[in-house]
Amino acid sequence: MYASILHSLAGTTSEQHKIRTILYGDNIIGVPITPLFKLFIKEVLTPFYIFQVFSFSLWYADGYTYYASCIVFLSVVSMAVSLYQTRKNQRNLCNTAMTSTVIPAHRGTDGFHEINSADLVPGDVIEIPRQGCMMPCDAVLLTGSAIVNESMLTGESIPVTKTPLPNPTSLGHADLEYDLSQHARHTLFCGTKVIQTRFYESHRVKAVVVRTGFATLKGELIRSILYPKPVNFKFNRHTYGYIGVLGCIALIGFIYAVFRMVEFGYDTGRIVRRALDLVTITVPPALPAAMTIGLVYAQLRLRKKSNVYCISPQSINIAGSINCCVFDKTGTLTEDGLDLMEVVPSNPTRFESPVAEPEEVASRDLILAMAACHSLIRIDGQLTGDPLDLKLFEWTKWQLEESGTSEEENRFDTFAPTTVRPPTSSPTSPENYGIMRQFPFSSKLQRMSVVSRGLNAKHFVLFTKGSPEIIRSLCKEGIPADFLQVQDTYTKRGLRVIAMAYRKLSMNYLKVQRATREELEWELTFLGLVVLENRLKPQTKPVIETLLKANIRCSMATGDNLLTALSVARECGLMTPKEQGVLIDTDTSGMLQMTTENNEPVSDGVFASPFRFVVTGRALELIFKNSEVAFHQVCVRGTVFARMSPDQKQILVEGLQHLGYFVGMCGDGANDCGALKAAHMGISLSEAEASVASSFTSKTPDISAVPAVIREGRAALATSFGVFKYMAAYSVTQHVSVLFLYWIGSGLGDFQFLYIDLALITALVFLAARAEACRKLSRYPPPSSLISVRPIMSLVVQLVLMIAGLTAAYLISKSDPNFEQYDHEEKEEGDYAGFENTAVFSCSLYMYITQAIIYSKGKPYRKRMYTNASRHDALSSQG
């Protein structure tokens, strides 16, 4: 839909509302609360529980009353817990999704009146309350501005300013098509909190509804939680194949049992019961719980020890396979706060000497630019906004007032909600400047601008700040001859450099309001550079060193300058002193250019020595569009990716995944949402307990969460791998021991099955899952493939050893002088007492304990078994 159409809307009529309600439905993100009976039926009809019901029936028919009753009891308890947890999760998600409020809307000719938010439809014009509200829909801002907290969606705690969508009709410009991704700065998203609005005189802050219900951004996120993307993880796929192998073993035993019992002359019913009993042994009752218990313990340890919250437990196993990590820079590798080191004023021919105090700056325009060009706001009397804006403004020592946020008349100008003034001036001083119009910072444009005017001034002034490369390209005059040399001097030291410029506007207020950003941001006059230091966080370098030693590839994706990012990469250890950086950027004509760090052409000798690509976002996107082979080479050899937009970060993550890497992404959740959601392991550094922007949310604002999650992921994956193999070996052991006893017409008794499955196996499995993660990261991730030579050979070797051990036990018992041969014809059905039964049962118990020790390997992924006191005591007591 075009912007002119959105601005022309005056709300919906009663007839339009009825039609659109039928078309789009109510504005409700309804998470269904499934009735308990339906949940019960759904749970019972899963393949596992269907198999369990079959097993119960068979066990009762075969006389295993106590064993069957205990398993029924445990299954019912397990099912009840599962139903309770499912219902609780549904209610929590429903409460999170439900946003019901009363909001003023324009309907027909009645003007604005309050309606329930559930009645909103696309096309409705609503008023955003002056005291703020929780947005019930996605809406485009038409008039006024709003301060919004989007932490629920992005994890970013800093409020953002939303400005109205430009009106091409009133501004006399070509119409533009509204696009959500390009006009996010003009869009109020459902589920975000409007803190306050800015309005002019008695004008309303109006917005037009564009999406409702599940079509909103919040609706899409809730839908992704309800119906998550299938995880194509090798371990999950191979479990079914491994169970298939066990099924083949069960089939062989089934055939053997049938033939043997036919030889004994058993009746058909008894043959069927005893043969099918072998099949039930191959699927242990505790298998589903055993496969998830390791994830549960890992999730609890992450929350308790590392302050990391996980909304997707299945992601923990995948985190154990991570072999590549991508980091944001500012706020992730470096501190959020910036220290302003110095300001470098400029005159038309050269840079002046750097200054450290605002009183030393001779250029009044440079001070004005630093004081006015920002998006700061006052919330409860406190200045809030981007840390960079805050640092520059505080350095000037000016004051900010927002007289347009109340209904009193603005003493400066009815169209200027914000004024800035020197600390010594009065509210009516000519030195006061009002911010008339604001063009927020755009990561794609790499700049922001404001239009300002002095109290009694006749002309407006445009102040712009941004990356030196962009500001230089927009300036017509004032660029010193040594601009690039001075810039490189600072960026090579890892310092952040911001360029300032301005332009005097010879136009009236109406033209200023109608002008597009492109019409104003050109033919600027360069004012100078602001140099800031962005220190590394104390944990950054040790964590990077730990990851590199663990053979985990690390790279940086940042919106900062190429040389600044390169310097930070060297400082934190992403690049070694021996590795030379090959810089890939685009020139003014949009063509790729490749240079060394000293700005020299790249020779063949550079590629013969250790090197790393240092790439800008524009160059990466250009390579991505033109050459898949070159793009993959840059992804593999690239370490620093600078001037990256959010979309380009996502392209990088998906490119690495296409090459077979398991990619982890760590960022602050603001400009990294796309990459965080695309990565196998997304970690958002946020104060919120959970953010839908990523699977993991760390309340500790540094990258120490990355190795912590990988360690727990590797421990959980190793636990799942070991537990699954143990459960398979245990079922095969029990299967073979029963086959031995079938040879003589005997079997295992009711209480023997009960002891093995509940007292021994279940206890050992649950205690095995409590093994904590090893502190040191291994150079290689744990195996994730069950269908490979080692796991299959492990099972085969265990099978051979079992047969040999049980045979030896049987022969030894037979050599006893008091040995009495078991005679199935003299015994009643279910009476299996005898020397053979005792020998096979006792031997199999030690096999279960031995296998538990074998598959409880500690290092390099888990702590050694003796550190797990609970399991050590359990093994000792069973022995």
C-alpha positions in Angstrom: 0.0 0.0 0.0 1.3 3.5 -0.9 2.0 6.1 1.7 -0.5 8.6 0.2 -3.3 6.1 0.6 -2.4 5.5 4.2 -2.4 9.2 5.0 -5.7 9.6 3.2 -7.5 7.1 5.4 -10.0 8.5 7.9 -11.0 5.3 9.6 -13.6 2.6 8.6 -17.3 2.8 8.3 -19.6 0.3 10.0 -20.0 -1.6 6.8 -16.3 -1.7 6.1 -15.6 -2.8 9.6 -18.0 -5.8 9.2 -16.5 -6.9 5.9 -12.9 -6.6 7.2 -13.8 -8.4 10.4 -15.0 -11.3 8.3 -11.9 -11.1 6.1 -9.2 -10.6 8.8 -11.0 -11.9 11.9 -10.8 -10.3 15.4 -7.6 -8.6 16.5 -6.8 -11.4 18.9 -3.7 -13.6 19.0 -5.6 -16.6 20.3 -3.4 -19.4 21.7 -5.8 -22.3 22.0 -6.2 -23.9 25.5 -6.8 -27.5 24.6 -9.3 -29.3 26.9 -7.7 -31.8 29.2 -9.6 -34.7 27.6 -8.3 -33.8 24.1 -4.7 -33.4 25.5 -5.1 -36.8 27.2 -6.3 -38.5 23.9 -3.5 -36.7 22.0 -0.9 -38.0 24.5 -2.2 -41.5 24.5 -2.3 -41.8 20.8 1.5 -41.2 20.4 3.4 -44.2 19.1 5.2 -44.7 22.4 2.1 -44.8 24.5 0.2 -47.0 22.0 3.2 -49.4 22.3 3.0 -49.1 26.1 -0.7 -50.0 26.1 0.1 -53.1 24.0 2.9 -54.0 26.4 0.6 -53.6 29.5 -2.0 -55.9 28.0 0.7 -58.5 27.1 2.3 -58.3 30.6 -1.0 -58.8 32.4 -1.9 -61.7 30.1 1.6 -63.2 30.7 1.2 -63.0 34.5 3.6 -60.1 35.1 1.0 -58.4 37.3 3.2 -56.4 39.7 5.6 -55.3 37.0 2.8 -54.2 34.7 1.0 -52.4 37.6 4.1 -50.4 38.5 4.8 -49.4 34.9 1.1 -48.4 34.5 1.4 -46.3 37.6 4.6 -44.6 36.5 3.2 -44.0 33.0 0.1 -42.4 34.4 2.2 -40.2 36.6 4.4 -39.3 33.7 1.4 -38.6 31.5 -0.2 -36.4 34.3 3.0 -34.4 34.6 3.3 -34.0 30.9 -0.4 -32.9 30.6 0.1 -30.4 33.5 3.3 -28.9 31.9 1.6 -28.7 28.5 -1.4 -27.0 30.0 0.8 -24.6 32.0 2.8 -23.7 29.0 -0.3 -23.1 26.9 -1.7 -20.8 29.6 1.6 -18.9 30.0 1.8 -18.4 26.2 -1.8 -17.4 26.0 -1.3 -14.8 28.7 1.8 -13.5 26.9 0.0 -13.4 23.5 -3.3 -11.8 24.8 -3.3 -8.0 24.5 -6.6 -6.6 25.3 -7.1 -2.8 25.9 -9.3 0.1 25.1 -8.0 2.5 22.5 -9.5 5.6 20.8 -10.4 4.9 17.1 -12.0 6.9 14.3 -15.2 5.1 13.1 -17.5 6.6 10.4 -18.6 10.1 11.1 -18.7 9.8 14.8 -15.0 10.9 15.3 -12.8 9.3 17.8 -14.3 7.1 20.6 -12.9 4.3 22.7 -13.3 0.8 21.4 -12.0 -2.6 22.5 -8.7 -3.4 20.7 -10.1 -6.8 19.7 -12.5 -4.9 17.3 -9.6 -3.2 15.3 -9.3 -4.1 11.7 -6.7 -3.0 9.0 -7.6 0.5 7.9 -8.7 1.8 11.3 -7.2 5.1 12.4 -6.3 5.1 16.1 -5.0 7.6 18.5 -2.0 6.7 20.6 -2.7 7.8 24.2 -0.4 10.5 25.5 0.4 8.5 28.6 1.5 5.5 26.4 0.0 2.1 26.0 0.8 -1.5 25.0 0.3 -1.7 21.2 -2.5 -4.2 20.3 -1.7 -4.2 16.6 0.9 -3.2 14.0 0.2 0.4 13.0 1.9 3.1 10.9 2.5 6.4 12.6 0.8 9.3 10.7 1.3 12.3 12.9 3.4 13.0 16.0 6.1 10.8 17.3 6.3 8.1 19.9 8.9 6.7 22.3 8.7 2.9 22.3 10.3 0.1 24.3 10.7 -2.9 21.9 12.6 -5.2 24.4 10.0 -7.9 24.2 10.6 -8.4 20.5 14.3 -7.5 20.1 15.8 -7.8 23.6 17.1 -4.2 23.2 16.3 -2.2 26.4 17.0 1.3 25.0 13.8 3.0 23.9 13.5 4.0 20.2 11.9 7.0 18.7 9.2 6.4 16.1 8.5 9.2 13.6 5.6 9.7 11.2 5.5 8.2 7.7 6.3 10.9 5.2 3.2 12.1 3.4 4.0 12.5 -0.3 0.8 14.4 -1.0 1.4 17.2 1.4 5.2 17.2 0.7 4.8 17.3 -3.0 7.0 14.2 -3.6 6.7 11.1 -5.6 4.6 8.4 -3.8 6.4 5.6 -2.0 5.2 2.1 -1.3 5.0 1.2 2.4 7.3 -1.7 3.2 7.6 -3.0 6.8 11.3 -3.8 6.6 12.2 -0.4 5.1 9.8 1.7 7.2 10.2 0.0 10.7 11.1 3.5 12.1 7.6 4.6 11.3 5.8 1.4 12.5 4.5 0.7 16.0 4.6 -3.1 16.5 2.1 -5.2 18.4 3.4 -6.1 21.8 5.7 -3.2 22.2 5.3 -0.6 25.0 4.6 3.0 24.0 6.2 4.9 26.8 5.1 8.4 25.8 4.1 10.4 22.7 5.1 13.7 21.4 2.4 15.9 20.0 2.1 19.5 18.7 -0.4 21.7 20.5 -3.7 19.9 20.6 -3.0 17.6 17.6 -3.5 13.9 18.1 -0.8 11.3 17.6 -2.5 9.2 15.0 -1.6 5.8 13.4 -3.3 3.6 10.9 -3.7 -0.1 11.6 -2.0 -2.2 9.0 -1.9 -5.7 10.5 -3.9 -7.5 13.2 -3.9 -10.8 15.1 -1.5 -13.4 13.9 -0.5 -11.3 10.9 1.4 -8.9 13.3 5.0 -9.2 14.1 4.1 -10.4 17.6 1.7 -12.9 16.0 4.4 -14.2 13.8 6.7 -14.8 16.8 3.9 -16.5 18.7 3.2 -18.7 15.7 6.9 -19.6 15.5 6.7 -20.8 19.1 3.6 -22.8 18.5 4.9 -24.3 15.3 8.7 -24.2 15.5 10.8 -24.8 12.5 11.8 -28.5 12.3 15.3 -29.1 13.6 17.3 -31.2 11.1 19.8 -32.6 13.6 21.7 -35.7 12.8 21.4 -37.2 16.3 17.6 -36.9 16.2 17.4 -38.5 12.8 19.7 -41.4 13.6 17.8 -42.4 16.8 15.1 -43.9 14.5 17.6 -45.8 12.5 19.2 -47.1 15.7 15.8 -48.3 17.0 15.4 -50.0 13.6 18.6 -52.0 14.3 17.2 -53.0 17.6 14.0 -54.0 15.9 16.0 -56.3 13.6 17.6 -57.9 16.7 14.1 -58.3 18.2 12.8 -59.9 15.1 15.6 -62.5 15.2 14.8 -63.3 18.8 11.1 -63.5 18.0 11.7 -66.1 15.3 14.1 -68.0 17.6 11.5 -68.0 20.5 8.7 -69.2 18.2 10.7 -72.2 16.9 12.0 -73.1 20.3 8.6 -73.1 22.0 7.0 -75.0 19.2 9.6 -77.7 20.0 8.5 -77.6 23.6 4.9 -78.2 22.5 3.5 -75.0 24.0 0.0 -74.0 23.0 -0.4 -71.2 20.5 -1.5 -68.6 23.1 1.5 -69.2 25.3 3.9 -69.1 22.2 2.4 -65.7 21.1 2.6 -64.2 24.5 6.2 -65.3 25.2 7.4 -64.4 21.7 5.8 -60.9 21.8 7.2 -60.4 25.3 10.7 -60.3 23.6 9.5 -57.4 21.4 8.4 -55.3 24.4 11.9 -55.7 25.9 13.5 -53.9 23.0 11.8 -50.6 23.8 12.5 -49.8 27.5 9.7 -47.9 29.4 12.0 -45.2 30.5 13.4 -44.4 27.0 11.5 -41.1 26.3 12.3 -39.7 29.8 15.9 -40.8 29.5 16.3 -38.9 26.2 15.2 -35.6 27.7 16.5 -35.7 31.3 20.0 -34.6 30.2 18.5 -31.5 28.6 16.5 -30.6 31.7 19.5 -30.8 33.9 21.6 -28.7 31.5 18.8 -26.1 31.3 18.7 -25.8 35.1 22.5 -25.5 35.3 22.6 -22.8 32.7 20.0 -20.7 34.6 21.6 -21.3 38.0 25.3 -21.0 37.3 25.5 -18.9 34.1 22.4 -16.7 34.3 21.4 -18.0 30.9 17.7 -18.6 30.0 16.6 -21.0 27.3 13.2 -21.0 25.6 14.0 -24.0 23.3 15.6 -27.0 25.3 16.2 -28.9 22.0 18.7 -26.1 21.1 20.9 -27.2 23.9 21.9 -30.5 22.1 22.5 -28.5 18.9 24.7 -26.1 20.8 27.0 -29.0 21.6 27.9 -29.2 17.9 28.8 -25.5 17.4 32.1 -25.1 15.6 31.7 -21.5 14.4 30.8 -18.3 16.3 29.9 -14.8 15.0 30.0 -11.9 17.4 28.6 -8.4 17.2 31.1 -5.8 18.4 29.6 -2.8 20.2 27.9 -3.9 23.4 29.0 -7.5 22.8 32.8 -7.6 22.5 33.2 -4.0 23.7 31.6 -2.0 26.4 28.2 -0.4 25.8 29.5 2.9 27.1 31.9 5.1 25.1 34.6 7.4 26.3 34.9 10.6 24.3 38.7 11.0 23.9 38.9 14.2 21.8 37.2 16.3 19.2 39.1 17.3 16.0 37.6 20.5 14.5 38.2 21.2 10.8 38.7 24.3 8.7 38.3 24.3 5.0 42.0 23.3 4.4 43.1 21.2 7.3 42.3 19.7 10.7 42.9 21.8 13.7 44.6 20.5 16.9 42.4 18.0 18.9 40.6 19.3 21.9 39.4 17.6 25.1 37.0 20.2 26.5 34.0 21.9 24.8 35.3 25.3 25.9 38.3 24.8 23.6 36.2 24.3 20.5 36.3 27.5 18.4 33.7 26.3 15.9 30.2 27.2 17.3 28.6 25.0 14.6 30.5 21.9 15.7 29.2 22.3 19.3 25.7 22.9 18.0 25.9 19.8 15.9 27.0 17.7 18.9 24.3 19.2 21.1 21.4 19.0 18.6 22.0 16.0 16.4 20.6 13.1 18.5 17.4 11.2 19.4 17.6 11.7 23.1 14.4 11.9 25.2 13.5 12.4 28.8 11.7 9.6 30.6 10.8 10.4 34.2 13.3 13.3 34.1 16.2 11.1 33.0 17.9 11.5 29.6 17.6 8.2 27.7 18.7 7.1 24.3 21.6 5.7 22.3 24.8 5.7 24.4 26.7 7.4 21.6 24.1 10.3 21.5 24.2 10.5 25.2 28.0 10.7 25.4 28.3 13.4 22.8 25.5 15.5 24.3 26.8 15.2 27.9 30.3 16.3 26.6 28.8 19.6 25.4 27.4 20.4 28.9 24.2 21.7 27.2 20.7 21.2 28.6 17.7 19.5 26.9 14.1 20.4 27.5 10.9 18.8 26.2 8.2 21.4 26.6 6.0 19.8 23.9 5.3 16.6 25.9 2.6 18.3 27.9 -0.5 20.3 26.9 1.1 23.6 27.9 2.0 26.0 25.1 5.5 25.4 23.9 7.4 28.6 24.9 9.9 28.1 22.0 7.8 27.2 19.0 4.6 25.4 18.6 6.3 23.0 16.2 9.5 22.2 18.2 8.9 19.6 20.9 12.6 19.6 22.0 15.0 22.5 22.7 18.7 22.5 23.6 20.5 25.4 25.2 23.9 26.2 26.7 24.2 25.7 30.5 24.5 29.4 31.1 21.7 30.7 28.9 18.1 31.5 30.0 15.0 29.8 28.5 14.4 32.8 26.3 18.1 33.2 25.1 18.7 33.5 21.3 21.3 30.8 21.8 18.6 28.2 22.3 17.9 25.9 19.5 14.8 23.9 18.7 14.9 20.5 17.0 12.2 20.9 14.3 12.6 17.6 12.4 14.5 14.4 13.0 15.8 11.8 10.6 16.6 8.8 12.9 19.8 6.8 12.6 19.7 4.2 9.8 22.1 1.3 9.9 21.7 1.1 6.1 22.4 4.8 5.5 25.0 4.9 8.4 23.9 8.4 9.5 21.3 10.5 11.2 20.2 14.1 10.8 18.1 16.8 12.5 16.8 20.1 11.3 17.2 22.9 13.9 16.6 26.6 14.3 17.7 29.3 16.8 15.1 31.1 18.8 15.1 34.3 16.7 17.0 32.9 13.7 15.7 33.3 10.2 17.2 30.2 8.8 17.0 26.5 9.5 20.2 24.4 9.9 20.6 20.7 9.1 23.1 18.9 11.3 24.3 15.4 10.3 26.5 12.9 11.9 27.6 9.4 10.8 30.4 7.3 9.5 33.3 9.3 8.1 33.0 7.6 4.7 29.4 8.5 4.2 29.6 12.1 5.6 32.7 12.7 3.3 30.7 11.6 0.3 27.8 14.0 1.2 30.1 17.1 1.8 30.6 19.7 -0.9 33.2 21.7 1.0 35.3 21.7 4.2 37.0 18.4 3.6 40.7 18.7 4.6 43.3 17.2 2.3 44.5 14.8 4.9 41.1 13.5 5.8 41.8 9.9 5.1 45.2 9.9 6.8 43.8 11.4 10.0 40.8 9.0 10.0 43.1 6.0 9.5 45.3 7.2 12.3 42.4 6.8 14.7 40.7 3.7 13.3 43.9 1.7 13.2 44.1 2.2 17.0 40.7 0.7 17.3 39.0 4.0 18.1 35.5 4.9 16.9 35.3 7.9 14.7 32.2 10.0 14.0 32.0 12.7 11.4 30.0 15.9 11.9 28.6 18.2 9.1 26.0 20.8 8.6 24.1 22.8 6.0 22.2 26.1 6.2 18.8 25.7 4.6 17.3 28.6 2.7 13.7 27.5 2.9 10.7 28.2 5.1 9.1 25.9 7.6 6.6 24.4 5.2 9.4 23.4 2.7 11.5 22.0 5.5 8.7 19.7 6.6 8.0 18.7 3.0 11.6 18.0 2.0 12.8 14.4 1.8 15.9 13.2 3.5 17.7 12.9 0.2 16.9 16.5 -0.7 18.4 17.8 2.6 21.3 15.6 3.2 23.6 16.8 0.4 26.1 19.6 -0.3 27.0 19.6 3.4 29.9 21.4 5.0 32.3 19.3 7.0 32.8 20.3 10.7 35.1 17.8 12.2 35.6 14.4 13.8 34.6 13.1 17.2 36.9 10.3 18.5 35.6 7.8 21.0 37.2 4.9 22.7 35.2 1.7 22.9 37.0 -0.6 25.4 37.0 -4.3 25.3 35.0 -6.0 28.0 37.3 -7.8 30.5 35.9 -11.2 29.6 36.2 -10.8 25.8 39.8 -11.7 25.2 39.9 -14.8 27.5 36.7 -16.1 26.0 37.9 -15.7 22.4 41.1 -17.4 23.4 39.2 -20.3 25.0 37.0 -20.7 21.8 40.0 -20.6 19.4 41.8 -23.2 21.5 38.7 -25.4 21.3 39.0 -25.2 17.5 35.8 -23.1 17.2 36.1 -20.6 14.4 35.4 -17.0 15.5 34.5 -13.9 13.5 33.1 -10.4 14.0 30.1 -8.8 12.2 29.7 -5.1 13.1 28.3 -1.9 11.7 31.5 -0.1 12.6 34.4 1.2 10.4 36.5 -1.4 8.6 39.8 -0.4 10.2 38.3 0.1 13.7 36.8 -3.4 13.5 40.2 -4.8 12.4 42.0 -3.2 15.3 39.5 -4.5 17.8 39.8 -8.0 16.2 43.5 -7.9 16.7 43.1 -6.6 20.3 40.7 -9.4 21.3 42.7 -12.1 19.5 40.4 -12.9 16.6 43.4 -12.2 14.3 47.0 -13.0 15.3 49.9 -10.7 14.6 51.2 -13.1 11.9 47.9 -13.0 10.0 47.7 -10.2 7.4 44.4 -8.5 6.7 43.2 -8.4 3.1 40.6 -5.6 2.9 37.7 -6.0 0.5 35.5 -3.0 -0.1 33.7 -1.2 -2.9 35.0 1.9 -4.6 32.9 5.0 -5.5 31.8 3.3 -8.7 30.5 0.2 -6.8 33.3 -2.1 -8.0 35.2 -4.4 -5.7 38.6 -3.4 -4.6 41.1 -5.4 -2.6 44.0 -3.8 -0.7 46.3 -4.6 2.2 46.1 -3.0 5.6 48.6 -0.4 4.4 46.3 0.5 1.5 48.6 -1.1 -1.0 47.5 -3.4 -3.9 47.3 -7.1 -3.1 50.1 -9.2 -4.6 50.3 -12.9 -4.9 52.8 -13.1 -2.1 50.1 -12.0 0.4 48.1 -15.1 -0.3 51.2 -17.3 0.2 51.4 -16.1 3.8 48.7 -16.4 6.6 45.9 -14.0 5.8 42.3 -13.2 6.7 39.7 -11.4 4.7 38.4 -8.1 6.2 35.2 -7.4 4.3 32.6 -4.6 4.3 28.8 -5.4 4.1 28.5 -3.8 0.7 31.3 -5.9 -0.7 29.9 -9.1 0.9 26.5 -8.5 -0.6 28.0 -7.8 -4.0 30.0 -11.0 -3.9 26.9 -12.9 -2.7 24.9 -11.8 -5.6 27.5 -12.5 -8.3 29.6 -15.5 -7.3 28.6 -18.4 -5.0 32.2 -19.8 -5.0 33.8 -16.5 -4.1 31.1 -15.9 -1.4 31.9 -19.2 0.2 35.7 -18.4 0.1 35.1 -15.1 1.8 32.9 -16.7 4.4 35.5 -19.3 5.2 38.6 -17.0 5.2 36.8 -13.9 6.5 37.3 -12.9 10.1 36.1 -9.3 10.2 32.9 -8.1 8.5 32.4 -4.4 8.9 29.7 -1.9 8.0 27.2 -4.8 8.1 23.5 -4.1 8.0 21.1 -6.5 9.9 20.2 -8.3 6.6 23.9 -8.7 5.7 24.6 -10.3 9.1 21.9 -12.8 8.4 23.3 -13.5 4.9 26.7 -14.3 6.5 25.2 -16.7 9.1 23.2 -18.5 6.5 26.2 -18.7 4.2 28.3 -20.4 6.9 25.4 -22.8 7.6 25.3 -23.7 3.9 29.0 -24.6 4.1 28.2 -27.1 6.9 29.1 -25.1 9.9 27.1 -25.2 13.1 26.9 -21.5 13.7 26.5 -19.6 17.0 25.6 -15.9 17.0 26.0 -13.6 19.9 24.7 -10.0 19.9 22.8 -7.4 21.9 19.5 -8.3 20.2 18.9 -4.9 18.5 20.3 -5.1 15.0 21.1 -8.8 15.3 17.6 -10.3 15.5 17.6 -11.8 12.0 21.1 -13.4 12.5 20.2 -14.5 16.0 17.1 -16.4 14.8 18.9 -17.8 11.8 21.8 -19.2 13.8 21.8 -22.7 15.3 22.7 -21.1 18.7 21.5 -17.5 19.1 22.5 -15.8 22.4 21.0 -12.4 23.1 22.7 -10.3 25.7 19.7 -8.8 27.4 18.3 -8.0 30.9 15.1 -9.7 30.0 14.7 -13.3 31.3 13.7 -14.5 27.8 13.6 -12.8 24.4 11.9 -14.3 21.4 14.8 -12.9 19.4 16.9 -16.0 20.2 17.0 -19.4 21.8 19.2 -18.3 24.6 19.2 -15.0 26.6 22.1 -14.1 28.9 21.4 -11.6 31.7 25.2 -11.3 32.1 26.2 -8.7 29.5 29.3 -10.3 28.1 30.2 -13.2 25.9 31.1 -15.6 28.8 27.7 -17.1 28.1 29.0 -18.5 24.8 31.4 -21.1 26.1 29.0 -21.8 29.0 26.2 -22.7 26.6 28.6 -24.7 24.4 30.0 -26.6 27.4 26.5 -27.5 28.6 25.4 -28.4 25.1 28.4 -30.7 24.7 27.7 -32.3 28.0 24.0 -32.7 27.2 24.8 -34.2 23.8 27.3 -36.6 25.2 24.7 -37.5 27.9 22.0 -38.1 25.3 24.4 -40.1 23.1 25.7 -42.2 26.1 22.2 -42.7 27.6 20.7 -43.8 24.3 23.6 -46.3 23.7 23.2 -47.6 27.3 19.5 -48.0 26.9 20.1 -49.9 23.7 22.8 -52.1 25.3 20.6 -52.7 28.3 17.6 -53.8 26.2 19.8 -56.1 24.1 21.3 -57.6 27.3 17.9 -58.3 28.7 16.8 -59.6 25.3 19.7 -62.1 25.1 19.4 -63.1 28.8 15.7 -64.0 28.2 16.6 -65.9 25.0 19.1 -67.9 27.1 16.4 -68.9 29.5 13.9 -69.6 26.7 16.4 -72.3 25.6 15.5 -74.3 28.6 11.9 -73.2 28.8 12.5 -70.7 31.6 12.4 -66.9 31.8 12.6 -63.9 34.1 10.1 -63.5 36.9 7.8 -60.6 37.7 9.9 -59.1 40.4 13.1 -59.6 38.5 11.9 -57.4 35.6 10.6 -54.9 38.2 14.1 -54.7 39.9 16.0 -54.4 36.6 13.8 -51.8 34.9 12.9 -49.6 37.9 15.4 -50.1 40.8 18.5 -50.4 38.6 18.2 -49.0 35.1 16.0 -46.0 35.8 18.0 -44.9 38.8 21.3 -45.2 36.9 20.0 -43.3 33.9 18.6 -40.4 35.8 21.7 -40.1 37.9 23.9 -40.3 34.8 22.2 -37.2 33.4 23.3 -35.2 36.5 27.0 -35.3 35.3 28.1 -31.7 35.0 29.9 -30.3 32.0 33.7 -30.4 31.9 35.2 -26.9 32.5 37.7 -27.2 29.6 36.4 -27.2 26.0 37.7 -30.0 23.9 39.1 -29.3 20.4 36.4 -31.5 18.9 32.7 -31.6 19.5 31.1 -34.9 20.7 29.8 -37.3 18.0 26.3 -36.8 16.9 25.9 -39.8 14.5 24.5 -43.0 15.9 24.6 -44.7 12.5 28.3 -45.0 12.2 31.0 -47.6 12.7 31.9 -46.9 16.3 28.3 -46.9 17.8 27.3 -50.0 15.8 30.5 -51.9 16.6 30.1 -50.9 20.2 26.7 -52.6 20.3 28.0 -55.6 18.4 31.0 -56.0 20.8 28.7 -55.7 23.7 26.5 -58.4 22.2 29.4 -60.8 21.8 30.6 -60.1 25.3 27.1 -60.6 26.7 26.7 -64.0 24.9 30.1 -65.1 26.2 29.5 -63.9 29.7 26.0 -65.5 30.0 27.3 -68.7 28.4 30.1 -68.8 31.0 27.6 -68.1 33.8 25.3 -70.9 32.6 28.2 -73.4 32.3 29.6 -72.5 35.7 26.3 -73.0 37.4 25.9 -76.3 35.6 29.2 -77.5 36.9 28.1 -77.0 40.5 27.7 -80.3 42.4 24.3 -79.3 43.7 23.1 -78.2 40.3 19.5 -79.3 39.4 18.4 -79.0 35.8 15.3 -76.8 35.3 12.4 -78.8 33.9 9.7 -76.6 32.3 7.3 -79.6 32.1 7.3 -80.0 35.9 7.0 -76.3 36.6 3.9 -74.1 36.5 3.8 -71.3 34.0 5.5 -68.3 35.7 7.6 -70.3 38.1 11.1 -69.8 36.8 13.1 -70.5 40.0 16.3 -72.5 39.3 20.0 -72.5 39.1 20.0 -71.3 35.5 17.7 -68.3 36.2 19.8 -67.2 39.2 23.0 -67.5 37.2 21.8 -65.6 34.2 20.0 -62.9 36.3 23.0 -62.3 38.5 25.4 -62.1 35.6 23.1 -59.7 33.7 22.9 -57.4 36.7 26.6 -56.9 36.7 26.5 -56.4 32.9 24.0 -53.6 33.4 26.3 -51.9 36.0 29.4 -52.5 33.8 27.6 -50.9 30.8 26.5 -48.0 32.9 30.2 -47.3 33.7 31.3 -47.9 30.1 28.8 -45.4 28.7 29.4 -42.8 31.4 32.6 -41.5 29.9 33.6 -38.3 31.6 36.2 -36.2 29.9 36.5 -34.3 27.6 32.8 -33.3 27.7 31.6 -34.2 31.2 33.2 -34.4 34.6 34.5 -37.8 35.7 32.0 -40.2 37.2 33.5 -40.1 40.7 32.6 -36.4 40.9 29.0 -37.3 40.5 28.5 -38.4 44.1 24.9 -39.5 43.7 25.7 -41.9 40.9 28.8 -43.2 42.5 26.8 -44.1 45.6 24.1 -45.7 43.4 26.6 -47.9 41.6 28.2 -48.9 44.9 24.9 -49.9 46.5 23.9 -51.9 43.4 27.2 -53.6 43.3 
